[in-house]
PDB file of C-alpha atoms and ligand atoms in Angstrom:
ATOM      1  CA  UNK N   1     133.088 -18.326 -66.880  1.00 72.00           C
ATOM      2  CA  UNK N   2     129.998 -20.382 -66.239  1.00 93.00           C
ATOM      3  CA  UNK N   3     128.297 -21.070 -62.936  1.00 98.00           C
ATOM      4  CA  UNK N   4     125.525 -22.964 -64.712  1.00 97.00           C
ATOM      5  CA  UNK N   5     124.288 -25.835 -62.529  1.00 97.00           C
ATOM      6  CA  UNK N   6     126.316 -24.728 -59.516  1.00 98.00           C
ATOM      7  CA  UNK N   7     124.661 -24.520 -56.100  1.00 98.00           C
ATOM      8  CA  UNK N   8     125.151 -21.003 -54.777  1.00 98.00           C
ATOM      9  CA  UNK N   9     124.077 -19.427 -51.481  1.00 99.00           C
ATOM     10  CA  UNK N  10     123.529 -15.655 -51.535  1.00 99.00           C
ATOM     11  CA  UNK N  11     123.179 -13.934 -48.172  1.00 99.00           C
ATOM     12  CA  UNK N  12     121.482 -10.560 -48.132  1.00 98.00           C
ATOM     13  CA  UNK N  13     119.847 -11.944 -51.254  1.00 98.00           C
ATOM     14  CA  UNK N  14     116.640  -9.936 -51.113  1.00 98.00           C
ATOM     15  CA  UNK N  15     117.845  -6.362 -51.622  1.00 98.00           C
ATOM     16  CA  UNK N  16     120.446  -4.359 -53.524  1.00 98.00           C
ATOM     17  CA  UNK N  17     123.652  -6.193 -54.436  1.00 98.00           C
ATOM     18  CA  UNK N  18     122.483  -9.536 -53.026  1.00 98.00           C
ATOM     19  CA  UNK N  19     119.227  -9.397 -54.954  1.00 98.00           C
ATOM     20  CA  UNK N  20     121.212  -8.493 -58.083  1.00 98.00           C
ATOM     21  CA  UNK N  21     123.352 -11.589 -57.462  1.00 98.00           C
ATOM     22  CA  UNK N  22     120.305 -13.842 -57.009  1.00 98.00           C
ATOM     23  CA  UNK N  23     118.714 -12.578 -60.228  1.00 98.00           C
ATOM     24  CA  UNK N  24     121.931 -12.865 -62.279  1.00 98.00           C
ATOM     25  CA  UNK N  25     122.977 -16.277 -60.909  1.00 98.00           C
ATOM     26  CA  UNK N  26     119.468 -17.665 -61.489  1.00 98.00           C
ATOM     27  CA  UNK N  27     119.447 -16.239 -65.011  1.00 97.00           C
ATOM     28  CA  UNK N  28     122.720 -17.981 -65.910  1.00 97.00           C
ATOM     29  CA  UNK N  29     121.441 -21.324 -64.617  1.00 97.00           C
ATOM     30  CA  UNK N  30     122.752 -21.626 -61.057  1.00 98.00           C
ATOM     31  CA  UNK N  31     120.672 -23.244 -58.325  1.00 98.00           C
ATOM     32  CA  UNK N  32     120.346 -20.372 -55.891  1.00 98.00           C
ATOM     33  CA  UNK N  33     119.517 -20.335 -52.194  1.00 98.00           C
ATOM     34  CA  UNK N  34     118.787 -16.764 -51.121  1.00 98.00           C
ATOM     35  CA  UNK N  35     119.047 -15.918 -47.435  1.00 99.00           C
ATOM     36  CA  UNK N  36     118.201 -12.788 -45.473  1.00 98.00           C
ATOM     37  CA  UNK N  37     115.988 -11.382 -42.730  1.00 98.00           C
ATOM     38  CA  UNK N  38     113.397 -10.148 -45.272  1.00 98.00           C
ATOM     39  CA  UNK N  39     110.898 -13.020 -45.285  1.00 98.00           C
ATOM     40  CA  UNK N  40     108.246 -11.410 -47.547  1.00 98.00           C
ATOM     41  CA  UNK N  41     110.768 -10.169 -50.122  1.00 98.00           C
ATOM     42  CA  UNK N  42     112.492 -13.561 -50.091  1.00 98.00           C
ATOM     43  CA  UNK N  43     109.320 -15.513 -50.718  1.00 98.00           C
ATOM     44  CA  UNK N  44     108.281 -13.097 -53.493  1.00 98.00           C
ATOM     45  CA  UNK N  45     111.675 -13.414 -55.193  1.00 98.00           C
ATOM     46  CA  UNK N  46     111.613 -17.221 -55.005  1.00 98.00           C
ATOM     47  CA  UNK N  47     108.085 -17.257 -56.473  1.00 98.00           C
ATOM     48  CA  UNK N  48     109.090 -14.873 -59.269  1.00 98.00           C
ATOM     49  CA  UNK N  49     112.324 -16.614 -60.315  1.00 97.00           C
ATOM     50  CA  UNK N  50     111.424 -20.286 -59.866  1.00 91.00           C
ATOM     51  CA  UNK N  51     114.926 -21.806 -59.566  1.00 90.00           C
ATOM     52  CA  UNK N  52     115.552 -19.946 -56.302  1.00 98.00           C
ATOM     53  CA  UNK N  53     114.823 -21.070 -52.742  1.00 98.00           C
ATOM     54  CA  UNK N  54     114.582 -18.640 -49.845  1.00 98.00           C
ATOM     55  CA  UNK N  55     115.766 -19.528 -46.351  1.00 98.00           C
ATOM     56  CA  UNK N  56     115.164 -16.969 -43.597  1.00 98.00           C
ATOM     57  CA  UNK N  57     118.569 -16.490 -41.983  1.00 99.00           C
ATOM     58  CA  UNK N  58     119.921 -13.944 -39.553  1.00 99.00           C
ATOM     59  CA  UNK N  59     123.644 -14.356 -40.263  1.00 99.00           C
ATOM     60  CA  UNK N  60     124.597 -12.991 -36.846  1.00 98.00           C
ATOM     61  CA  UNK N  61     122.971 -16.069 -35.268  1.00 98.00           C
ATOM     62  CA  UNK N  62     125.259 -19.127 -35.420  1.00 98.00           C
ATOM     63  CA  UNK N  63     122.422 -21.658 -35.239  1.00 99.00           C
ATOM     64  CA  UNK N  64     120.623 -20.013 -38.166  1.00 99.00           C
ATOM     65  CA  UNK N  65     123.790 -20.006 -40.302  1.00 99.00           C
ATOM     66  CA  UNK N  66     124.317 -23.701 -39.545  1.00 98.00           C
ATOM     67  CA  UNK N  67     120.671 -24.329 -40.484  1.00 98.00           C
ATOM     68  CA  UNK N  68     121.196 -22.458 -43.780  1.00 99.00           C
ATOM     69  CA  UNK N  69     124.186 -24.646 -44.677  1.00 99.00           C
ATOM     70  CA  UNK N  70     122.439 -27.859 -43.567  1.00 98.00           C
ATOM     71  CA  UNK N  71     119.242 -26.824 -45.357  1.00 98.00           C
ATOM     72  CA  UNK N  72     121.089 -26.125 -48.613  1.00 98.00           C
ATOM     73  CA  UNK N  73     122.805 -29.523 -48.430  1.00 98.00           C
ATOM     74  CA  UNK N  74     119.433 -31.158 -47.799  1.00 98.00           C
ATOM     75  CA  UNK N  75     117.967 -29.363 -50.843  1.00 98.00           C
ATOM     76  CA  UNK N  76     120.800 -29.798 -53.339  1.00 98.00           C
ATOM     77  CA  UNK N  77     123.342 -32.241 -51.879  1.00 98.00           C
ATOM     78  CA  UNK N  78     126.278 -29.845 -52.265  1.00 98.00           C
ATOM     79  CA  UNK N  79     127.318 -26.195 -52.042  1.00 99.00           C
ATOM     80  CA  UNK N  80     129.619 -24.888 -54.767  1.00 98.00           C
ATOM     81  CA  UNK N  81     129.821 -21.273 -53.665  1.00 99.00           C
ATOM     82  CA  UNK N  82     128.530 -18.618 -51.320  1.00 99.00           C
ATOM     83  CA  UNK N  83     128.205 -14.926 -52.103  1.00 99.00           C
ATOM     84  CA  UNK N  84     128.076 -13.146 -48.764  1.00 99.00           C
ATOM     85  CA  UNK N  85     126.281  -9.824 -49.104  1.00 98.00           C
ATOM     86  CA  UNK N  86     124.365  -9.427 -45.862  1.00 98.00           C
ATOM     87  CA  UNK N  87     125.491  -6.180 -44.375  1.00 98.00           C
ATOM     88  CA  UNK N  88     124.530  -3.575 -41.805  1.00 98.00           C
ATOM     89  CA  UNK N  89     125.439   0.057 -41.621  1.00 95.00           C
ATOM     90  CA  UNK N  90     125.285   2.856 -39.064  1.00 93.00           C
ATOM     91  CA  UNK N  91     126.359   6.467 -39.372  1.00 92.00           C
ATOM     92  CA  UNK N  92     128.395   8.064 -36.604  1.00 93.00           C
ATOM     93  CA  UNK N  93     131.783   8.839 -35.131  1.00 95.00           C
ATOM     94  CA  UNK N  94     133.164   6.607 -32.386  1.00 95.00           C
ATOM     95  CA  UNK N  95     131.979   9.186 -29.878  1.00 96.00           C
ATOM     96  CA  UNK N  96     128.383   8.507 -31.011  1.00 93.00           C
ATOM     97  CA  UNK N  97     128.480   4.750 -30.729  1.00 89.00           C
ATOM     98  CA  UNK N  98     126.580   2.674 -28.261  1.00 95.00           C
ATOM     99  CA  UNK N  99     127.223  -0.988 -27.534  1.00 96.00           C
ATOM    100  CA  UNK N 100     124.094  -1.873 -29.521  1.00 96.00           C
ATOM    101  CA  UNK N 101     125.674  -0.339 -32.659  1.00 96.00           C
ATOM    102  CA  UNK N 102     128.790  -2.459 -32.162  1.00 97.00           C
ATOM    103  CA  UNK N 103     126.686  -5.567 -31.633  1.00 98.00           C
ATOM    104  CA  UNK N 104     124.682  -4.926 -34.809  1.00 98.00           C
ATOM    105  CA  UNK N 105     127.509  -3.988 -37.181  1.00 98.00           C
ATOM    106  CA  UNK N 106     130.041  -6.507 -35.915  1.00 98.00           C
ATOM    107  CA  UNK N 107     127.312  -9.125 -35.519  1.00 98.00           C
ATOM    108  CA  UNK N 108     126.132  -8.951 -39.124  1.00 98.00           C
ATOM    109  CA  UNK N 109     129.285  -7.900 -40.980  1.00 98.00           C
ATOM    110  CA  UNK N 110     131.974  -9.764 -39.036  1.00 98.00           C
ATOM    111  CA  UNK N 111     130.380 -12.581 -37.026  1.00 98.00           C
ATOM    112  CA  UNK N 112     128.062 -13.360 -39.942  1.00 98.00           C
ATOM    113  CA  UNK N 113     131.033 -14.081 -42.203  1.00 99.00           C
ATOM    114  CA  UNK N 114     132.881 -15.938 -39.467  1.00 98.00           C
ATOM    115  CA  UNK N 115     129.906 -18.281 -39.007  1.00 99.00           C
ATOM    116  CA  UNK N 116     129.482 -18.761 -42.760  1.00 99.00           C
ATOM    117  CA  UNK N 117     133.172 -19.635 -43.081  1.00 99.00           C
ATOM    118  CA  UNK N 118     132.992 -21.962 -40.067  1.00 99.00           C
ATOM    119  CA  UNK N 119     130.199 -24.066 -41.584  1.00 99.00           C
ATOM    120  CA  UNK N 120     131.220 -23.774 -45.257  1.00 99.00           C
ATOM    121  CA  UNK N 121     134.843 -24.871 -44.757  1.00 99.00           C
ATOM    122  CA  UNK N 122     134.065 -28.491 -43.746  1.00 98.00           C
ATOM    123  CA  UNK N 123     131.592 -28.811 -46.634  1.00 99.00           C
ATOM    124  CA  UNK N 124     134.157 -27.508 -49.124  1.00 99.00           C
ATOM    125  CA  UNK N 125     136.830 -29.804 -47.631  1.00 98.00           C
ATOM    126  CA  UNK N 126     134.554 -32.827 -47.991  1.00 98.00           C
ATOM    127  CA  UNK N 127     133.683 -31.872 -51.584  1.00 98.00           C
ATOM    128  CA  UNK N 128     137.307 -31.004 -52.455  1.00 98.00           C
ATOM    129  CA  UNK N 129     136.384 -27.494 -53.540  1.00 98.00           C
ATOM    130  CA  UNK N 130     134.177 -24.488 -52.965  1.00 98.00           C
ATOM    131  CA  UNK N 131     134.288 -20.707 -53.296  1.00 99.00           C
ATOM    132  CA  UNK N 132     133.482 -18.086 -50.665  1.00 99.00           C
ATOM    133  CA  UNK N 133     133.049 -14.569 -52.072  1.00 99.00           C
ATOM    134  CA  UNK N 134     132.656 -11.873 -49.424  1.00 99.00           C
ATOM    135  CA  UNK N 135     131.377  -8.413 -50.299  1.00 98.00           C
ATOM    136  CA  UNK N 136     133.569  -6.069 -48.307  1.00 98.00           C
ATOM    137  CA  UNK N 137     133.862  -2.374 -49.254  1.00 98.00           C
ATOM    138  CA  UNK N 138     136.319   0.340 -50.169  1.00 98.00           C
ATOM    139  CA  UNK N 139     135.386   1.443 -46.632  1.00 97.00           C
ATOM    140  CA  UNK N 140     137.984  -1.121 -45.489  1.00 97.00           C
ATOM    141  CA  UNK N 141     140.657   1.158 -46.924  1.00 96.00           C
ATOM    142  CA  UNK N 142     139.160   4.665 -46.682  1.00 95.00           C
ATOM    143  CA  UNK N 143     138.231   6.617 -43.570  1.00 94.00           C
ATOM    144  CA  UNK N 144     134.713   7.490 -44.654  1.00 92.00           C
ATOM    145  CA  UNK N 145     133.520  10.453 -42.554  1.00 92.00           C
ATOM    146  CA  UNK N 146     131.293   9.297 -39.689  1.00 93.00           C
ATOM    147  CA  UNK N 147     131.416   5.618 -40.633  1.00 95.00           C
ATOM    148  CA  UNK N 148     134.099   4.375 -38.234  1.00 96.00           C
ATOM    149  CA  UNK N 149     132.366   1.212 -37.068  1.00 97.00           C
ATOM    150  CA  UNK N 150     131.336   0.192 -40.595  1.00 97.00           C
ATOM    151  CA  UNK N 151     134.887   0.832 -41.873  1.00 98.00           C
ATOM    152  CA  UNK N 152     136.343  -1.245 -39.018  1.00 98.00           C
ATOM    153  CA  UNK N 153     133.992  -4.123 -39.773  1.00 98.00           C
ATOM    154  CA  UNK N 154     134.928  -4.188 -43.458  1.00 98.00           C
ATOM    155  CA  UNK N 155     138.658  -4.023 -42.682  1.00 98.00           C
ATOM    156  CA  UNK N 156     138.205  -7.099 -40.482  1.00 98.00           C
ATOM    157  CA  UNK N 157     136.762  -8.953 -43.469  1.00 98.00           C
ATOM    158  CA  UNK N 158     139.783  -8.116 -45.584  1.00 97.00           C
ATOM    159  CA  UNK N 159     141.891  -9.911 -42.956  1.00 98.00           C
ATOM    160  CA  UNK N 160     139.415 -12.812 -42.791  1.00 98.00           C
ATOM    161  CA  UNK N 161     139.772 -13.400 -46.539  1.00 98.00           C
ATOM    162  CA  UNK N 162     143.531 -13.798 -46.168  1.00 98.00           C
ATOM    163  CA  UNK N 163     143.242 -16.017 -43.072  1.00 98.00           C
ATOM    164  CA  UNK N 164     140.723 -18.370 -44.678  1.00 98.00           C
ATOM    165  CA  UNK N 165     143.003 -18.681 -47.686  1.00 98.00           C
ATOM    166  CA  UNK N 166     145.945 -19.621 -45.473  1.00 98.00           C
ATOM    167  CA  UNK N 167     144.028 -21.977 -43.189  1.00 98.00           C
ATOM    168  CA  UNK N 168     141.974 -23.864 -45.803  1.00 98.00           C
ATOM    169  CA  UNK N 169     144.260 -24.288 -48.799  1.00 98.00           C
ATOM    170  CA  UNK N 170     143.464 -26.517 -51.725  1.00 98.00           C
ATOM    171  CA  UNK N 171     139.716 -26.750 -51.252  1.00 98.00           C
ATOM    172  CA  UNK N 172     138.382 -23.348 -50.152  1.00 98.00           C
ATOM    173  CA  UNK N 173     138.944 -20.362 -52.404  1.00 98.00           C
ATOM    174  CA  UNK N 174     138.042 -17.120 -50.606  1.00 98.00           C
ATOM    175  CA  UNK N 175     137.937 -13.782 -52.418  1.00 98.00           C
ATOM    176  CA  UNK N 176     136.652 -10.331 -51.505  1.00 98.00           C
ATOM    177  CA  UNK N 177     134.726  -8.018 -53.782  1.00 98.00           C
ATOM    178  CA  UNK N 178     135.360  -4.485 -52.715  1.00 98.00           C
ATOM    179  CA  UNK N 179     132.612  -2.251 -54.121  1.00 98.00           C
ATOM    180  CA  UNK N 180     132.613   1.511 -54.210  1.00 98.00           C
ATOM    181  CA  UNK N 181     129.353   3.343 -54.813  1.00 97.00           C
ATOM    182  CA  UNK N 182     126.595   0.916 -55.808  1.00 98.00           C
ATOM    183  CA  UNK N 183     123.023   2.070 -56.431  1.00 98.00           C
ATOM    184  CA  UNK N 184     121.098   0.180 -53.711  1.00 98.00           C
ATOM    185  CA  UNK N 185     118.684   0.889 -50.843  1.00 96.00           C
ATOM    186  CA  UNK N 186     121.688   0.993 -48.475  1.00 95.00           C
ATOM    187  CA  UNK N 187     123.321   3.739 -50.547  1.00 95.00           C
ATOM    188  CA  UNK N 188     120.049   5.700 -50.585  1.00 94.00           C
ATOM    189  CA  UNK N 189     119.817   5.309 -46.799  1.00 93.00           C
ATOM    190  CA  UNK N 190     123.245   6.912 -46.387  1.00 90.00           C
ATOM    191  CA  UNK N 191     121.830  10.009 -48.115  1.00 87.00           C
ATOM    192  CA  UNK N 192     119.106  10.477 -45.495  1.00 82.00           C
ATOM    193  CA  UNK N 193     118.834  14.173 -44.662  1.00 79.00           C
ATOM    194  CA  UNK N 194     119.864  15.175 -48.178  1.00 82.00           C
ATOM    195  CA  UNK N 195     117.336  17.841 -49.156  1.00 85.00           C
ATOM    196  CA  UNK N 196     117.750  17.941 -52.965  1.00 85.00           C
ATOM    197  CA  UNK N 197     116.400  15.035 -55.075  1.00 89.00           C
ATOM    198  CA  UNK N 198     118.538  11.888 -54.758  1.00 92.00           C
ATOM    199  CA  UNK N 199     119.117  11.905 -58.539  1.00 93.00           C
ATOM    200  CA  UNK N 200     120.971  15.224 -58.209  1.00 94.00           C
ATOM    201  CA  UNK N 201     123.267  13.792 -55.561  1.00 94.00           C
ATOM    202  CA  UNK N 202     123.881  10.676 -57.668  1.00 96.00           C
ATOM    203  CA  UNK N 203     124.652  12.787 -60.777  1.00 96.00           C
ATOM    204  CA  UNK N 204     127.141  14.778 -58.732  1.00 95.00           C
ATOM    205  CA  UNK N 205     128.770  11.606 -57.371  1.00 95.00           C
ATOM    206  CA  UNK N 206     128.900  10.039 -60.854  1.00 97.00           C
ATOM    207  CA  UNK N 207     130.909  13.013 -62.134  1.00 97.00           C
ATOM    208  CA  UNK N 208     133.570  12.275 -59.510  1.00 96.00           C
ATOM    209  CA  UNK N 209     133.883   8.582 -60.486  1.00 98.00           C
ATOM    210  CA  UNK N 210     136.387   7.903 -63.295  1.00 98.00           C
ATOM    211  CA  UNK N 211     133.940   5.680 -65.229  1.00 98.00           C
ATOM    212  CA  UNK N 212     131.321   8.460 -64.766  1.00 98.00           C
ATOM    213  CA  UNK N 213     128.498   6.402 -63.314  1.00 98.00           C
ATOM    214  CA  UNK N 214     127.402   4.703 -60.137  1.00 98.00           C
ATOM    215  CA  UNK N 215     127.848   0.957 -59.956  1.00 98.00           C
ATOM    216  CA  UNK N 216     124.772  -1.243 -60.314  1.00 98.00           C
ATOM    217  CA  UNK N 217     124.057  -4.489 -58.430  1.00 98.00           C
ATOM    218  CA  UNK N 218     124.556  -6.390 -61.720  1.00 98.00           C
ATOM    219  CA  UNK N 219     128.137  -5.086 -61.906  1.00 98.00           C
ATOM    220  CA  UNK N 220     128.874  -6.841 -58.615  1.00 98.00           C
ATOM    221  CA  UNK N 221     126.850  -9.919 -59.586  1.00 98.00           C
ATOM    222  CA  UNK N 222     128.775 -10.426 -62.828  1.00 98.00           C
ATOM    223  CA  UNK N 223     132.112 -10.081 -61.024  1.00 98.00           C
ATOM    224  CA  UNK N 224     130.964 -12.525 -58.332  1.00 98.00           C
ATOM    225  CA  UNK N 225     129.851 -15.040 -60.975  1.00 98.00           C
ATOM    226  CA  UNK N 226     133.294 -14.879 -62.575  1.00 98.00           C
ATOM    227  CA  UNK N 227     135.050 -15.323 -59.222  1.00 98.00           C
ATOM    228  CA  UNK N 228     132.886 -18.374 -58.478  1.00 98.00           C
ATOM    229  CA  UNK N 229     133.559 -19.927 -61.855  1.00 98.00           C
ATOM    230  CA  UNK N 230     136.379 -22.386 -62.536  1.00 97.00           C
ATOM    231  CA  UNK N 231     137.980 -19.770 -64.810  1.00 97.00           C
ATOM    232  CA  UNK N 232     138.892 -17.826 -61.670  1.00 98.00           C
ATOM    233  CA  UNK N 233     140.572 -20.875 -60.129  1.00 98.00           C
ATOM    234  CA  UNK N 234     143.853 -19.055 -59.463  1.00 98.00           C
ATOM    235  CA  UNK N 235     142.231 -16.049 -57.740  1.00 98.00           C
ATOM    236  CA  UNK N 236     142.407 -16.465 -53.955  1.00 98.00           C
ATOM    237  CA  UNK N 237     142.985 -14.446 -50.813  1.00 98.00           C
ATOM    238  CA  UNK N 238     142.676 -11.113 -52.506  1.00 98.00           C
ATOM    239  CA  UNK N 239     140.199  -8.283 -53.193  1.00 97.00           C
ATOM    240  CA  UNK N 240     138.661  -7.333 -56.494  1.00 98.00           C
ATOM    241  CA  UNK N 241     138.084  -3.594 -56.420  1.00 98.00           C
ATOM    242  CA  UNK N 242     134.824  -2.687 -58.135  1.00 98.00           C
ATOM    243  CA  UNK N 243     134.659   1.053 -57.698  1.00 98.00           C
ATOM    244  CA  UNK N 244     134.822   2.602 -61.139  1.00 98.00           C
ATOM    245  CA  UNK N 245     138.437   3.640 -60.637  1.00 98.00           C
ATOM    246  CA  UNK N 246     137.957   5.832 -57.561  1.00 97.00           C
ATOM    247  CA  UNK N 247     140.774   4.171 -55.571  1.00 96.00           C
ATOM    248  CA  UNK N 248     143.219   5.382 -58.196  1.00 95.00           C
ATOM    249  CA  UNK N 249     142.309   9.049 -57.866  1.00 95.00           C
ATOM    250  CA  UNK N 250     144.941  11.465 -56.607  1.00 92.00           C
ATOM    251  CA  UNK N 251     144.449  12.643 -53.003  1.00 86.00           C
ATOM    252  CA  UNK N 252     143.436  16.228 -53.830  1.00 87.00           C
TER     253      UNK N 252
HETATM  254  N1  NAD B   1     125.738  -0.078 -51.832  1.00 87.71           N
HETATM  255  C1  NAD B   1     127.022   0.226 -51.782  1.00 87.71           C
HETATM  256  O1  NAD B   1     127.442   1.287 -52.291  1.00 87.71           O
HETATM  257  C2  NAD B   1     128.004  -0.717 -51.125  1.00 87.71           C
HETATM  258  C3  NAD B   1     129.368  -0.415 -51.243  1.00 87.71           C
HETATM  259  C4  NAD B   1     130.296  -1.269 -50.661  1.00 87.71           C
HETATM  260  C5  NAD B   1     129.879  -2.408 -49.984  1.00 87.71           C
HETATM  261  N2  NAD B   1     128.550  -2.672 -49.874  1.00 87.71           N
HETATM  262  C6  NAD B   1     128.179  -3.909 -49.157  1.00 87.71           C
HETATM  263  O2  NAD B   1     127.386  -4.703 -49.994  1.00 87.71           O
HETATM  264  C7  NAD B   1     126.520  -5.530 -49.216  1.00 87.71           C
HETATM  265  C8  NAD B   1     125.096  -5.368 -49.704  1.00 87.71           C
HETATM  266  O3  NAD B   1     124.722  -4.013 -49.499  1.00 87.71           O
HETATM  267  P1  NAD B   1     123.526  -3.314 -50.282  1.00 87.71           P
HETATM  268  O4  NAD B   1     123.994  -1.955 -50.644  1.00 87.71           O
HETATM  269  O5  NAD B   1     123.014  -4.218 -51.324  1.00 87.71           O
HETATM  270  O6  NAD B   1     122.493  -3.125 -49.053  1.00 87.71           O
HETATM  271  P2  NAD B   1     120.938  -3.456 -48.897  1.00 87.71           P
HETATM  272  O7  NAD B   1     120.559  -2.754 -47.650  1.00 87.71           O
HETATM  273  O8  NAD B   1     120.206  -3.163 -50.144  1.00 87.71           O
HETATM  274  O9  NAD B   1     120.922  -5.037 -48.640  1.00 87.71           O
HETATM  275  C9  NAD B   1     121.415  -5.593 -47.448  1.00 87.71           C
HETATM  276  C10 NAD B   1     120.888  -6.999 -47.326  1.00 87.71           C
HETATM  277  O10 NAD B   1     121.435  -7.572 -46.125  1.00 87.71           O
HETATM  278  C11 NAD B   1     120.382  -8.219 -45.439  1.00 87.71           C
HETATM  279  N3  NAD B   1     120.661  -8.302 -44.016  1.00 87.71           N
HETATM  280  C12 NAD B   1     120.800  -7.293 -43.123  1.00 87.71           C
HETATM  281  N4  NAD B   1     121.019  -7.783 -41.897  1.00 87.71           N
HETATM  282  C13 NAD B   1     121.021  -9.135 -42.027  1.00 87.71           C
HETATM  283  C14 NAD B   1     121.197 -10.209 -41.126  1.00 87.71           C
HETATM  284  N5  NAD B   1     121.378 -10.005 -39.803  1.00 87.71           N
HETATM  285  N6  NAD B   1     121.153 -11.469 -41.600  1.00 87.71           N
HETATM  286  C15 NAD B   1     120.948 -11.696 -42.917  1.00 87.71           C
HETATM  287  N7  NAD B   1     120.757 -10.728 -43.819  1.00 87.71           N
HETATM  288  C16 NAD B   1     120.801  -9.459 -43.372  1.00 87.71           C
HETATM  289  C17 NAD B   1     119.140  -7.401 -45.732  1.00 87.71           C
HETATM  290  O11 NAD B   1     117.966  -8.158 -45.480  1.00 87.71           O
HETATM  291  C18 NAD B   1     119.363  -7.080 -47.198  1.00 87.71           C
HETATM  292  O12 NAD B   1     118.885  -8.146 -47.987  1.00 87.71           O
HETATM  293  C19 NAD B   1     126.730  -5.091 -47.766  1.00 87.71           C
HETATM  294  O13 NAD B   1     127.633  -5.967 -47.139  1.00 87.71           O
HETATM  295  C20 NAD B   1     127.347  -3.710 -47.909  1.00 87.71           C
HETATM  296  O14 NAD B   1     128.125  -3.365 -46.797  1.00 87.71           O
HETATM  297  C21 NAD B   1     127.599  -1.848 -50.427  1.00 87.71           C
END
């Protein structure tokens, strides 16, 4: 299940799940290119870990995504895999949304992955293989209260994973990781307005999860490393649910 020596791009690689991926992949010997819109955090992470490069990339900007792919090829000569974690989130019902919310959420979550796929596919075709792992969400399948736009964006990615698998067979393996409740800054942000200490909320949530804990970024990172490895060579066009068993709960 090794990704040792593989060249791996991690978008959203400077916070939460993406940062967990960068740390884990670097630890197991991958050559990591971390990308995000957090310049200071990216430079600090690259300095700390050594075998990591940071490339400032707004994934909603096509030219910047192309530059990330070209820059990685210039650095390492190939790209074995990409773990796409960059994500944006807004709370609200459809009646609350403004066009700017649509542009942000769809720009980062949907267009960002479209652009990554667009520029990764030819590289993978030329190389004969490559893996694209997209972090979606259980929000693709659940109507989270007041998260309509986010849920829509993640559902679109579930379709994208299947389409990429159909359209680029033989050389591009695309898989979704579908996390539930992962302990990250984004999760903490969703609790804004919560008056009790965050730990109390998290303890309460953990009791509702069949494995009785929140997920950690390393949980996602380890799953992503497996999916990128040659041992996962027959896994394509599908979602790995990583939600501590919550999707199997009865609806009452
Ligand atoms: N935390 C959870 O419980 C959870 C559950 C399911 C899915 N997810 C998904 O996992 C992914 C990572 O989320 P997280 O919880 O680690 O959040 P986070 O807020 O900790 O990290 C998000 C990362 O995305 C980057 N980013 C935001 N906009 C960007 C842009 N335009 N271009 C490039 N990078 C950008 C940020 O700089 C940051 O590094 C997201 O796609 C999120 O939707 C999270």
